PDB file of C-alpha atoms and ligand atoms in Angstrom:
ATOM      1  CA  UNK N   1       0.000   0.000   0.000  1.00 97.00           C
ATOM      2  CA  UNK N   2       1.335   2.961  -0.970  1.00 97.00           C
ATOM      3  CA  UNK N   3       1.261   6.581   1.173  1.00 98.00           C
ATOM      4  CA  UNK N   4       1.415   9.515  -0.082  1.00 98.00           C
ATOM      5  CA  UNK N   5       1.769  12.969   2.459  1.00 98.00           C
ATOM      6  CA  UNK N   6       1.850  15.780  -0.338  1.00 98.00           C
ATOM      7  CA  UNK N   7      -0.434  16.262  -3.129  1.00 98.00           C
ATOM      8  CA  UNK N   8       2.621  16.845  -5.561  1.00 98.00           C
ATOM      9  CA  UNK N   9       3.651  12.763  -4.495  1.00 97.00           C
ATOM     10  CA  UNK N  10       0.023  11.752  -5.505  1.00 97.00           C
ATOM     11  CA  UNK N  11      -0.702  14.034  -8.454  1.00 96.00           C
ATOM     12  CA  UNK N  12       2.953  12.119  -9.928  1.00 96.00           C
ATOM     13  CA  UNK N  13       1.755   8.735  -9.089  1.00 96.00           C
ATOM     14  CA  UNK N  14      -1.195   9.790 -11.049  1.00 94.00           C
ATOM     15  CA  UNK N  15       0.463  11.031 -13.912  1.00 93.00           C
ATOM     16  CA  UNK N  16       2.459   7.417 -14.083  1.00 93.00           C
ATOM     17  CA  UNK N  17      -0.693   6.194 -15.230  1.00 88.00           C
ATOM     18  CA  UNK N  18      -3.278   4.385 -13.000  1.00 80.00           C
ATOM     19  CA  UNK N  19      -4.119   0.677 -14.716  1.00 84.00           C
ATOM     20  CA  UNK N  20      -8.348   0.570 -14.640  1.00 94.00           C
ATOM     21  CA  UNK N  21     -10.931   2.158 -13.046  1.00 97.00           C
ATOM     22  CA  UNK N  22      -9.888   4.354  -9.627  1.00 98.00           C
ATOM     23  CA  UNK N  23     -12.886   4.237  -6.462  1.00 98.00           C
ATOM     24  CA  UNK N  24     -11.973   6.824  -3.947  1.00 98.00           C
ATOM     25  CA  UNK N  25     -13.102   6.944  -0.130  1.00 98.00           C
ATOM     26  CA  UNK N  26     -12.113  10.404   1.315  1.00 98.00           C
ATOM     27  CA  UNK N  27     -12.694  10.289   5.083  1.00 98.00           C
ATOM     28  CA  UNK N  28     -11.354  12.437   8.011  1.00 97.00           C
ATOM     29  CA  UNK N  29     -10.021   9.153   9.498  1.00 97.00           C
ATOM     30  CA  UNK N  30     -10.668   8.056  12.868  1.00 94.00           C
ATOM     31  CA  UNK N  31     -11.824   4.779  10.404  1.00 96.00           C
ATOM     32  CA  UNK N  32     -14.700   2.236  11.732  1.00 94.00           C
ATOM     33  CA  UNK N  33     -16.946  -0.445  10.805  1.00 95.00           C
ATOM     34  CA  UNK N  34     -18.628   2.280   8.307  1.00 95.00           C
ATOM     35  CA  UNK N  35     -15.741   3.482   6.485  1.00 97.00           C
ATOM     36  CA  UNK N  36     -14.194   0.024   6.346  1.00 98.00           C
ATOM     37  CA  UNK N  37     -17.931  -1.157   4.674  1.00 97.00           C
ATOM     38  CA  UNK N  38     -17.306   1.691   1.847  1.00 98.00           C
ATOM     39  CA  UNK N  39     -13.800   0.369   1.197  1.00 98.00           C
ATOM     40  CA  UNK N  40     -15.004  -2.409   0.671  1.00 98.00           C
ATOM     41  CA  UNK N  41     -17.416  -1.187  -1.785  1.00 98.00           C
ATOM     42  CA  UNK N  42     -15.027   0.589  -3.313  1.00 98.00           C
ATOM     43  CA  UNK N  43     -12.634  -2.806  -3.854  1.00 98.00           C
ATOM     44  CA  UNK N  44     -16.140  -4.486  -4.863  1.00 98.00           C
ATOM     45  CA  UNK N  45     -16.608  -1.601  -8.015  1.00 98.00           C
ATOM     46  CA  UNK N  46     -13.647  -0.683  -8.855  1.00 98.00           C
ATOM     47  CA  UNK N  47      -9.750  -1.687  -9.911  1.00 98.00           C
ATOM     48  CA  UNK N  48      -7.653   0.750  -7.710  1.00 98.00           C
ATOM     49  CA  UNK N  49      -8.842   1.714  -4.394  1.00 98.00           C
ATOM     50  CA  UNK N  50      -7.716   5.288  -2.809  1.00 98.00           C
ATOM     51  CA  UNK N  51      -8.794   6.564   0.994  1.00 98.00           C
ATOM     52  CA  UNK N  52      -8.006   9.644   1.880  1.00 98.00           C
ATOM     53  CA  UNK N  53      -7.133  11.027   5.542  1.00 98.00           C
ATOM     54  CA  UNK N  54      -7.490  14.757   5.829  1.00 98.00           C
ATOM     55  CA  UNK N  55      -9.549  16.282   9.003  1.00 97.00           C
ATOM     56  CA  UNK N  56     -10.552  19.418   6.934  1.00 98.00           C
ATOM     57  CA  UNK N  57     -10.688  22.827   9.222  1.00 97.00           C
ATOM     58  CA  UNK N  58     -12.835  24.583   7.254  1.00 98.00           C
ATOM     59  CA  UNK N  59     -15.608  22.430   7.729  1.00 97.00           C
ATOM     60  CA  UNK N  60     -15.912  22.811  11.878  1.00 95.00           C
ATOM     61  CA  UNK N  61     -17.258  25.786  12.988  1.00 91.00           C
ATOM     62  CA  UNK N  62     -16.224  24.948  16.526  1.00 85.00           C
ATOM     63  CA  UNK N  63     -13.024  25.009  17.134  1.00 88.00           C
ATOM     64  CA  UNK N  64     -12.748  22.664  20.420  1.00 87.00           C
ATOM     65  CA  UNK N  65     -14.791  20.122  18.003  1.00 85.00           C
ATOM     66  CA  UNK N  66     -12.113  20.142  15.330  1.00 92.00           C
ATOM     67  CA  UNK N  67      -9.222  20.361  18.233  1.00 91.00           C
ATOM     68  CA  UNK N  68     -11.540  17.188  20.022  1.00 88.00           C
ATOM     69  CA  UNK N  69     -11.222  15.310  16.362  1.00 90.00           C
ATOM     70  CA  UNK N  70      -9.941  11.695  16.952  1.00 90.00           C
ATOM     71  CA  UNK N  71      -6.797  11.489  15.470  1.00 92.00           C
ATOM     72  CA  UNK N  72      -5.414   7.334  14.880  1.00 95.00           C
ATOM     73  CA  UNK N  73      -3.667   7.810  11.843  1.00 96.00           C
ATOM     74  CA  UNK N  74      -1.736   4.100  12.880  1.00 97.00           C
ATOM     75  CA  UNK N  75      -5.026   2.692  13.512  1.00 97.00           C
ATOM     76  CA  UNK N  76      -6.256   3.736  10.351  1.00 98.00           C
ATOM     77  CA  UNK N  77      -3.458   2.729   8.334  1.00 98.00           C
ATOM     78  CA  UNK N  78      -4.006  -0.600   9.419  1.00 98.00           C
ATOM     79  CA  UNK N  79      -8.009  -0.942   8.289  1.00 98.00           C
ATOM     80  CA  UNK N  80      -6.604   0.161   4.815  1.00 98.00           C
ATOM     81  CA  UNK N  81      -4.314  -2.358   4.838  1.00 98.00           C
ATOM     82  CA  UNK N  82      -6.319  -4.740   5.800  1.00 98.00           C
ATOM     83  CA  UNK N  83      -9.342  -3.847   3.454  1.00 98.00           C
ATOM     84  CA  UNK N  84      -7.165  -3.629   0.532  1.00 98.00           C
ATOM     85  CA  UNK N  85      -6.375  -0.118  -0.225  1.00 98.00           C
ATOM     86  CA  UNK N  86      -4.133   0.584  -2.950  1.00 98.00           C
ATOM     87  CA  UNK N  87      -2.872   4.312  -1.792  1.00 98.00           C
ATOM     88  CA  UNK N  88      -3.161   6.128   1.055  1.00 98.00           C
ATOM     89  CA  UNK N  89      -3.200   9.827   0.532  1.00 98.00           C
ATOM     90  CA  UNK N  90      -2.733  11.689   3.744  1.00 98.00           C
ATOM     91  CA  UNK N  91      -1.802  15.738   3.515  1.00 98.00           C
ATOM     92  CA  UNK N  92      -1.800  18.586   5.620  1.00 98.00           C
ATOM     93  CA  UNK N  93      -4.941  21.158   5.189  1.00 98.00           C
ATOM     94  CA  UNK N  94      -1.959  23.410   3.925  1.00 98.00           C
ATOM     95  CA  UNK N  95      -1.001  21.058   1.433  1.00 98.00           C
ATOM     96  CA  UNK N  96      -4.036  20.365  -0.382  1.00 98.00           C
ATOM     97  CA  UNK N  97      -5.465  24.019  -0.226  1.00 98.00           C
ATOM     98  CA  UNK N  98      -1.872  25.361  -1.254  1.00 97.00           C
ATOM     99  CA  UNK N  99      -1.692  27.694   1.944  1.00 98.00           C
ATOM    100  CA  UNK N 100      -4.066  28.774   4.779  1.00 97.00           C
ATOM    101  CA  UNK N 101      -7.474  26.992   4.401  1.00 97.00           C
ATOM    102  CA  UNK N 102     -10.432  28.375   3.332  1.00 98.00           C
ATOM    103  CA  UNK N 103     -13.710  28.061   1.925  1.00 98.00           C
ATOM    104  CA  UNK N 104     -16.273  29.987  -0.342  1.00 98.00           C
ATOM    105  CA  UNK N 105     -19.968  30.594   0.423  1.00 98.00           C
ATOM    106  CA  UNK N 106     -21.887  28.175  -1.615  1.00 98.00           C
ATOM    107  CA  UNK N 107     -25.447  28.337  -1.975  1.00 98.00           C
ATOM    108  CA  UNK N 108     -27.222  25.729  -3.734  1.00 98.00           C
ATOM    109  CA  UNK N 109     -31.084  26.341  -1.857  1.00 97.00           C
ATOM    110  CA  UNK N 110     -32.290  24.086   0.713  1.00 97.00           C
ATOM    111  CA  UNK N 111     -29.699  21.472   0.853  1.00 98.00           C
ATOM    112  CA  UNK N 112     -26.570  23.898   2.080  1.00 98.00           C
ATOM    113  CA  UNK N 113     -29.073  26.588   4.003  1.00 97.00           C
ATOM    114  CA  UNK N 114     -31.561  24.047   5.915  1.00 97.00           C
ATOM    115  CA  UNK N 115     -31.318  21.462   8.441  1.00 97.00           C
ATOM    116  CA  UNK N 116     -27.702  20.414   8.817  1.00 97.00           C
ATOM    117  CA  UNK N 117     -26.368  24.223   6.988  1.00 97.00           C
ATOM    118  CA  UNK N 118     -28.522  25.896   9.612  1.00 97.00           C
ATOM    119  CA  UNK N 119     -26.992  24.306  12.615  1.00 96.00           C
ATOM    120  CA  UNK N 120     -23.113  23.917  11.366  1.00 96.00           C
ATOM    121  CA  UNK N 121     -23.391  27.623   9.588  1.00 96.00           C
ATOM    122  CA  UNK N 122     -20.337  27.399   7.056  1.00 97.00           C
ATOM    123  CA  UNK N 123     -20.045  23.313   7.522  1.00 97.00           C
ATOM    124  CA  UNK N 124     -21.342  22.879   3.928  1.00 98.00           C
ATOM    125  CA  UNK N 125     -18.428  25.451   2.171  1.00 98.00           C
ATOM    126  CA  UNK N 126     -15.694  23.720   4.267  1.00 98.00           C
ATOM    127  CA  UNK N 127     -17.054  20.283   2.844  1.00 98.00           C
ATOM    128  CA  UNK N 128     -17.495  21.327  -0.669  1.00 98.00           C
ATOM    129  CA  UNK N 129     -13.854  23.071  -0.656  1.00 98.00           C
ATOM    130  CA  UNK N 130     -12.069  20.026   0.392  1.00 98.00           C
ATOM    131  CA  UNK N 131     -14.081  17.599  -1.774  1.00 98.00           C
ATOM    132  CA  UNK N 132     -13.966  20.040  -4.730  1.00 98.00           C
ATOM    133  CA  UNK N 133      -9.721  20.246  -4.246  1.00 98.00           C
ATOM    134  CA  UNK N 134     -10.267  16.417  -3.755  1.00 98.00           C
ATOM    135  CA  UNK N 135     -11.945  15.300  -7.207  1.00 98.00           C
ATOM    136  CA  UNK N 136      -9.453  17.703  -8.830  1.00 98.00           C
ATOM    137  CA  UNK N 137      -6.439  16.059  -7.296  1.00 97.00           C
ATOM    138  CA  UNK N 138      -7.350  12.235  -7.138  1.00 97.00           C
ATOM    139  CA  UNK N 139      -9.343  12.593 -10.085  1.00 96.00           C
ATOM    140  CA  UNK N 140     -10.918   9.262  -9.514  1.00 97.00           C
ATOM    141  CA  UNK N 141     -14.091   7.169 -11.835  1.00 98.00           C
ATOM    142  CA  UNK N 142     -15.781   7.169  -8.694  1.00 98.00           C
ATOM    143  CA  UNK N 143     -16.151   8.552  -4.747  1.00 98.00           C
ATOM    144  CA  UNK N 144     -17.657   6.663  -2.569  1.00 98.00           C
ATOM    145  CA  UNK N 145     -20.030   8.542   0.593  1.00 98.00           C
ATOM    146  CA  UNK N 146     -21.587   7.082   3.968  1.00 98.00           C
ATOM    147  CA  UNK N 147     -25.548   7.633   3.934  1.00 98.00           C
ATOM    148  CA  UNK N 148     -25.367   8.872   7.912  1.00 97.00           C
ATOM    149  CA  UNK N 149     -24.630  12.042   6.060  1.00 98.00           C
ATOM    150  CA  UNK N 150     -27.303  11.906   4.104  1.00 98.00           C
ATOM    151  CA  UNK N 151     -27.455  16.198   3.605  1.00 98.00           C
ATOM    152  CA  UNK N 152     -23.841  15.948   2.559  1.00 98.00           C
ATOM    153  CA  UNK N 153     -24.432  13.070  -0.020  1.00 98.00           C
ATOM    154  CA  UNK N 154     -27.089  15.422  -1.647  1.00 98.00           C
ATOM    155  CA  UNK N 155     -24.325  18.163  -1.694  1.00 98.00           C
ATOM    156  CA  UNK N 156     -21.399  16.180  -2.819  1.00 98.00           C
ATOM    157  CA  UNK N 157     -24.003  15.282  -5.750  1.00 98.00           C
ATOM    158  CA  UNK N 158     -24.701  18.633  -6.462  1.00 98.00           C
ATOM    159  CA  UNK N 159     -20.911  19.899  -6.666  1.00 98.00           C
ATOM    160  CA  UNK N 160     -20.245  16.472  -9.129  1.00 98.00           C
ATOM    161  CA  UNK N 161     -23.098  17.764 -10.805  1.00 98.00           C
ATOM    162  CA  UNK N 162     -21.832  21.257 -11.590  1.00 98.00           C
ATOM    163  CA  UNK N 163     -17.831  20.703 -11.524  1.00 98.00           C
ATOM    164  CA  UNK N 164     -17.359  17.169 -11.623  1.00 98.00           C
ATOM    165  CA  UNK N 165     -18.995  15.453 -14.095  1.00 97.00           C
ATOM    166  CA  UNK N 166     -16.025  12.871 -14.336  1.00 96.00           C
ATOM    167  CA  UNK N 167     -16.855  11.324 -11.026  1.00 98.00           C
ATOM    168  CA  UNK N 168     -19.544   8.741 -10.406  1.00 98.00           C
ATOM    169  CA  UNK N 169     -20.761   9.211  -6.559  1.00 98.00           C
ATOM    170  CA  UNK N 170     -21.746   5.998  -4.820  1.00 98.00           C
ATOM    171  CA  UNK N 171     -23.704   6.174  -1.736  1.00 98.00           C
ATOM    172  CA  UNK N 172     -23.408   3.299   0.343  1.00 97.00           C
ATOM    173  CA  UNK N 173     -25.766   2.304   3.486  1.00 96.00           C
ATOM    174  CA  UNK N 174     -25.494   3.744   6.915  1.00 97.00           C
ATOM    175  CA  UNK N 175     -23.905   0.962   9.497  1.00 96.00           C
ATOM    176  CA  UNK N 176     -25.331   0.392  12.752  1.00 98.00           C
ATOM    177  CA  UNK N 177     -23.678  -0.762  15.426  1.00 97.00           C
ATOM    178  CA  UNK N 178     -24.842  -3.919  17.481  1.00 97.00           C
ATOM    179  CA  UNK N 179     -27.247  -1.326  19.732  1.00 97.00           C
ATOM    180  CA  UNK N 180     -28.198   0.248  16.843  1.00 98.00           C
ATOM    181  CA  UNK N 181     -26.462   3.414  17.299  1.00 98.00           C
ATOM    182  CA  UNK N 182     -25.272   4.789  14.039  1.00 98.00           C
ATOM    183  CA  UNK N 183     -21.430   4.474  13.705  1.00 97.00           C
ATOM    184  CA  UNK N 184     -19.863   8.018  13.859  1.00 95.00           C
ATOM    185  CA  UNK N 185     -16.259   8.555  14.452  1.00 91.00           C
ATOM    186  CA  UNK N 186     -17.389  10.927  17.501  1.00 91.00           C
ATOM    187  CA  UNK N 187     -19.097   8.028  19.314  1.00 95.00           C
ATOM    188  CA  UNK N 188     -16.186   7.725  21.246  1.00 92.00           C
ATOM    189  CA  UNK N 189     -16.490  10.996  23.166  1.00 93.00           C
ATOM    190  CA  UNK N 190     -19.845   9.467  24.246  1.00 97.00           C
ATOM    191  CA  UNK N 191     -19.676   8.231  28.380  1.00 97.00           C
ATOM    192  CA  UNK N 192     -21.361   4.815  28.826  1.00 97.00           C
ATOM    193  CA  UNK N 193     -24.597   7.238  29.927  1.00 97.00           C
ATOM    194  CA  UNK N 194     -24.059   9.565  26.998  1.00 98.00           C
ATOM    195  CA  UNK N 195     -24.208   6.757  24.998  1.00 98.00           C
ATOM    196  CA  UNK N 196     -27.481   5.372  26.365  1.00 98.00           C
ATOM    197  CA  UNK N 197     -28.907   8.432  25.908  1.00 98.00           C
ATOM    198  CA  UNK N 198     -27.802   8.531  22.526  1.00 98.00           C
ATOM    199  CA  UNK N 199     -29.972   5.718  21.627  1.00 98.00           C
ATOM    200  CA  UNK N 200     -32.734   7.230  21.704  1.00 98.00           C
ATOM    201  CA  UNK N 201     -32.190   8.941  18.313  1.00 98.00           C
ATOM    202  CA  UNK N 202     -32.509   5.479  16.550  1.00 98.00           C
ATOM    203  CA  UNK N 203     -35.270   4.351  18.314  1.00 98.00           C
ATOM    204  CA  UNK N 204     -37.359   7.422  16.973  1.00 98.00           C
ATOM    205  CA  UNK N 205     -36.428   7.076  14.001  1.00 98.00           C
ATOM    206  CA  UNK N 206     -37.748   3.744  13.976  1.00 98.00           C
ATOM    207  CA  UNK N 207     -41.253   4.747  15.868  1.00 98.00           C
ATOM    208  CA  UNK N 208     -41.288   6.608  12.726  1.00 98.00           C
ATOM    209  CA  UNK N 209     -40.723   4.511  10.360  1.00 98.00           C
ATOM    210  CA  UNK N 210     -43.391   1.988  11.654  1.00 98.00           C
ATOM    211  CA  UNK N 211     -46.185   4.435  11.927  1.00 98.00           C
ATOM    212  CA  UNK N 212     -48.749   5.277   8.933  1.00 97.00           C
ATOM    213  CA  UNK N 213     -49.047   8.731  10.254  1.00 97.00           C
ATOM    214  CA  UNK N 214     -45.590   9.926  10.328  1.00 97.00           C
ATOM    215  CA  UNK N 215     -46.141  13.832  10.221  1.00 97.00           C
ATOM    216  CA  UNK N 216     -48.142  13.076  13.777  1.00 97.00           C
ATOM    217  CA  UNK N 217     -45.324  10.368  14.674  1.00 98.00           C
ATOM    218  CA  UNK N 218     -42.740  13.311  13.750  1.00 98.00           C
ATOM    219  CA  UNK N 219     -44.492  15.757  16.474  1.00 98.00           C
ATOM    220  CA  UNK N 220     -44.844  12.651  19.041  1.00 98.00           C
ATOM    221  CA  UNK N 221     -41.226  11.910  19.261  1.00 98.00           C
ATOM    222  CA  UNK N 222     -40.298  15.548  19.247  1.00 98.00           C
ATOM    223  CA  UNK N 223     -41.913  15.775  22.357  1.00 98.00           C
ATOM    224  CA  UNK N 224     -41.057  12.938  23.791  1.00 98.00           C
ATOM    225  CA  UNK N 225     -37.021  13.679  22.905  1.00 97.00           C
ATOM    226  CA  UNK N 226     -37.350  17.280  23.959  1.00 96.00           C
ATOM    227  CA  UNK N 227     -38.504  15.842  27.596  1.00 97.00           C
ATOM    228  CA  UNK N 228     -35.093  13.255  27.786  1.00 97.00           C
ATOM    229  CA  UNK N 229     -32.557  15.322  29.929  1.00 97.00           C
ATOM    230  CA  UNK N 230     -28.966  15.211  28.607  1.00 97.00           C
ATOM    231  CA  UNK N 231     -30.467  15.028  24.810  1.00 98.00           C
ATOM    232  CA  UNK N 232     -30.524  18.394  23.268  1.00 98.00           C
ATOM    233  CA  UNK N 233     -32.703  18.046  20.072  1.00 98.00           C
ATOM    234  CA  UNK N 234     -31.482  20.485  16.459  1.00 98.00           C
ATOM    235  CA  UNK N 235     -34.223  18.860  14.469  1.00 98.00           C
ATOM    236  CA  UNK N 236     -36.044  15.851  13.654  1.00 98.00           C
ATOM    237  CA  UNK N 237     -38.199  16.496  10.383  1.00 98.00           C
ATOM    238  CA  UNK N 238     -38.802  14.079   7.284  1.00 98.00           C
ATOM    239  CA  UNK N 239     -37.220  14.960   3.861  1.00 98.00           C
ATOM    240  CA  UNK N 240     -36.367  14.545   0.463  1.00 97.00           C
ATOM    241  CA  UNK N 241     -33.232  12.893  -0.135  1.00 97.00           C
ATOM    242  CA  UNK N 242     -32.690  15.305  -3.115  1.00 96.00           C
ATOM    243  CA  UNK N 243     -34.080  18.583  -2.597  1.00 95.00           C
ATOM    244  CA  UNK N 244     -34.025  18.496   1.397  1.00 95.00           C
ATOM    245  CA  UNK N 245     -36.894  21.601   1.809  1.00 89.00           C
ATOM    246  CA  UNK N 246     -38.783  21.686   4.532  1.00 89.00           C
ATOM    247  CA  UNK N 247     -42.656  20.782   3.960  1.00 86.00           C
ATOM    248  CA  UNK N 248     -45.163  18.937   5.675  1.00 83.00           C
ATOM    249  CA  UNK N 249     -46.296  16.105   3.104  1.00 92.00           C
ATOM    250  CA  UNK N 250     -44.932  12.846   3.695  1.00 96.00           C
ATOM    251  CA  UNK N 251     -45.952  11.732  -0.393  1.00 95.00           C
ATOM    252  CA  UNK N 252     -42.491  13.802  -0.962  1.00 96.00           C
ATOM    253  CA  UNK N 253     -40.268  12.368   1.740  1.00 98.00           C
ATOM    254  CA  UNK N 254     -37.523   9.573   1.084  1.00 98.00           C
ATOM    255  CA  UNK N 255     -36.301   9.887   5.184  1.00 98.00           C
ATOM    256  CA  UNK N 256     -36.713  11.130   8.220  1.00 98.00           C
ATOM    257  CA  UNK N 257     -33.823  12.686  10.086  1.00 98.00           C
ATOM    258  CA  UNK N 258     -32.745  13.775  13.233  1.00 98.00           C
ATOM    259  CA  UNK N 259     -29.870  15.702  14.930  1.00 98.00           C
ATOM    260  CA  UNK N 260     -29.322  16.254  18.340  1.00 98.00           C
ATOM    261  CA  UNK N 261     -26.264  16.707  20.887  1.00 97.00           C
ATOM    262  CA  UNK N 262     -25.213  14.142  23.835  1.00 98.00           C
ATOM    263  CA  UNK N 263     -22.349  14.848  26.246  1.00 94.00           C
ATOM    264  CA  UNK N 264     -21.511  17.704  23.520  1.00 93.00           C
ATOM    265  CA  UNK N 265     -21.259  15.569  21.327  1.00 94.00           C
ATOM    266  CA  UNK N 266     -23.317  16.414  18.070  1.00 94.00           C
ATOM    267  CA  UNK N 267     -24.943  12.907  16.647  1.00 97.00           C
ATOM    268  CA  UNK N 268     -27.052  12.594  13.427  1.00 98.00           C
ATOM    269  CA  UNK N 269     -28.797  10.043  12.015  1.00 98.00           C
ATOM    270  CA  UNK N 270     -31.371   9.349   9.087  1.00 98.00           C
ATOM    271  CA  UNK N 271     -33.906   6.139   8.523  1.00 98.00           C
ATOM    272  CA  UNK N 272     -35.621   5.287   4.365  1.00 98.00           C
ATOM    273  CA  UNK N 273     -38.881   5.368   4.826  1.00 97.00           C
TER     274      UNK N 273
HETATM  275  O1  PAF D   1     -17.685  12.731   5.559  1.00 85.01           O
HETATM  276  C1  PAF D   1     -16.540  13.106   5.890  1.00 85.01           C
HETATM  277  O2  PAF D   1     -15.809  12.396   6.562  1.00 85.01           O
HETATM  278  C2  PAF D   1     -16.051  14.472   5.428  1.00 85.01           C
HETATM  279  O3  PAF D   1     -17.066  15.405   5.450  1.00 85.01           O
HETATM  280  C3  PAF D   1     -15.364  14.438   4.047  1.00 85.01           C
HETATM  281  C4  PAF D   1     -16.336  14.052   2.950  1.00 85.01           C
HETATM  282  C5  PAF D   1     -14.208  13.455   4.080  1.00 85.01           C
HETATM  283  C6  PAF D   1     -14.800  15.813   3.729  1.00 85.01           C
HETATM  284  O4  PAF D   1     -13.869  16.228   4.669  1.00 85.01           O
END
């Protein structure tokens, strides 16, 4: 496996000529169960596999969130070993962005100004700046993107859409773990209580799911989640995978999603309807 620490190493092992098709993971590392299931379909679809490592500042708006950002680079390279990865590319912010980070203001309607945009103000420009520099640099047949971030998925589609038609994006299932907690790399700043707590997201989601009035459901477990102490409900709301605006009629919703924040930790999570 190779590893590559500047983009000027990767964008020359590029020009050598990559045999087949090239999937690409990008991740912030901190790799689990969910990344490792995208590597592996991205081994499944395509020839040469590439993850790449890069916690991006411009997407926190928190700074003690981006400073609290596991960090197991060893760890990591490991699960790419072990999951066949082909290259490794792992550069400083600095490096990619060619000096001091930043990010334009993208607006693209509902899907970077609602729900997740409204919450993480800016979170949606630092994502679509390092993804953007990303495509560009890898320059892969496909990317490959966890459904837990569903919102994102329908922005990385969007920016492929406009800038990058060369790229085919992949989503790929959210993973659960055994309690049904949806993997996140922050699960580990959870306590054992935190974590109980945090359960609660996924069992709403699935009171949801099961009921054949969900716009009642919806207002039911808002309630009932605004009442749990230690659980600090953004939103829970049903959407449209695609166009993510807010309305009321279920006939146009694909999921219903919910965000909320558990020993400071900010979780989301999503279930198809
Ligand atoms: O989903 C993530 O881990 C990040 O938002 C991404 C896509 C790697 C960009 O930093």
């Amino acid at each position: 496996m190779k590893i590559f620490r500047t983009t000027s190493e990767l964008i020359k092992w590029r020009k050598e000529g990559v045999l087949g098709l090239l999937g690409f993971v990008p991740t912030m590392g901190a790799l689990h169960e969910g990344h490792a299931s995208l590597l592996r379909s991205a081994r499944k679809e395509s020839d040469v596999v590439v993850l790449s490592i890069l916690v991006n500042p411009t997407q926190f708006g928190d700074v003690s969130d981006l400073e609290n950002y596991p960090k197991t680079l060893e760890k990591d390279l490991k699960i790419a070993e072990k999951e066949g990865v082909d290259a490794v590319f792992a550069p400083t912010p600095e490096d990619l962005y060619g000096g001091i980070p930043s990010a334009d203001n993208v607006d693209w309607g509902a899907i970077t100004s609602d729900f997740e945009a409204e919450f993480r103000p800016g979170h949606f420009n630092g994502v679509v700046a390092v993804v953007d520099k990303l495509f560009t640099t890898i320059n892969s047949d496909k990317a490959f993107f966890g459904e837990k971030d569903l919102q994102q998925v329908a922005v990385i589609r969007r920016l492929a859409l406009l800038h990058h038609n060369e790229v085919e994006i992949v989503s790929c299932d959210l993973i659960r773990d055994s309690d049904e907690l949806a993997l996140s790399s922050r699960n580990i700043r959870l306590s054992r209580e935190g974590r109980t707590i945090a359960l609660e997201l996924s069992k709403s989601l699935k009171a949801i799911f099961n009921s054949s009035n969900k716009v009642g459901q919806i207002r039911l477990e808002t309630s009932r989640i605004d009442a749990i102490e230690g659980l600090d409900l953004d939103y829970l709301a049903g959407v449209n995978e695609v166009t993510y605006s807010k309305n009321d009629d279920p006939q146009s919703w694909t999921h219903a999603i919910i965000a909320a924040e558990v020993d400071g930790v900010r979780l989301i999570d999503n279930i198809r309807l």
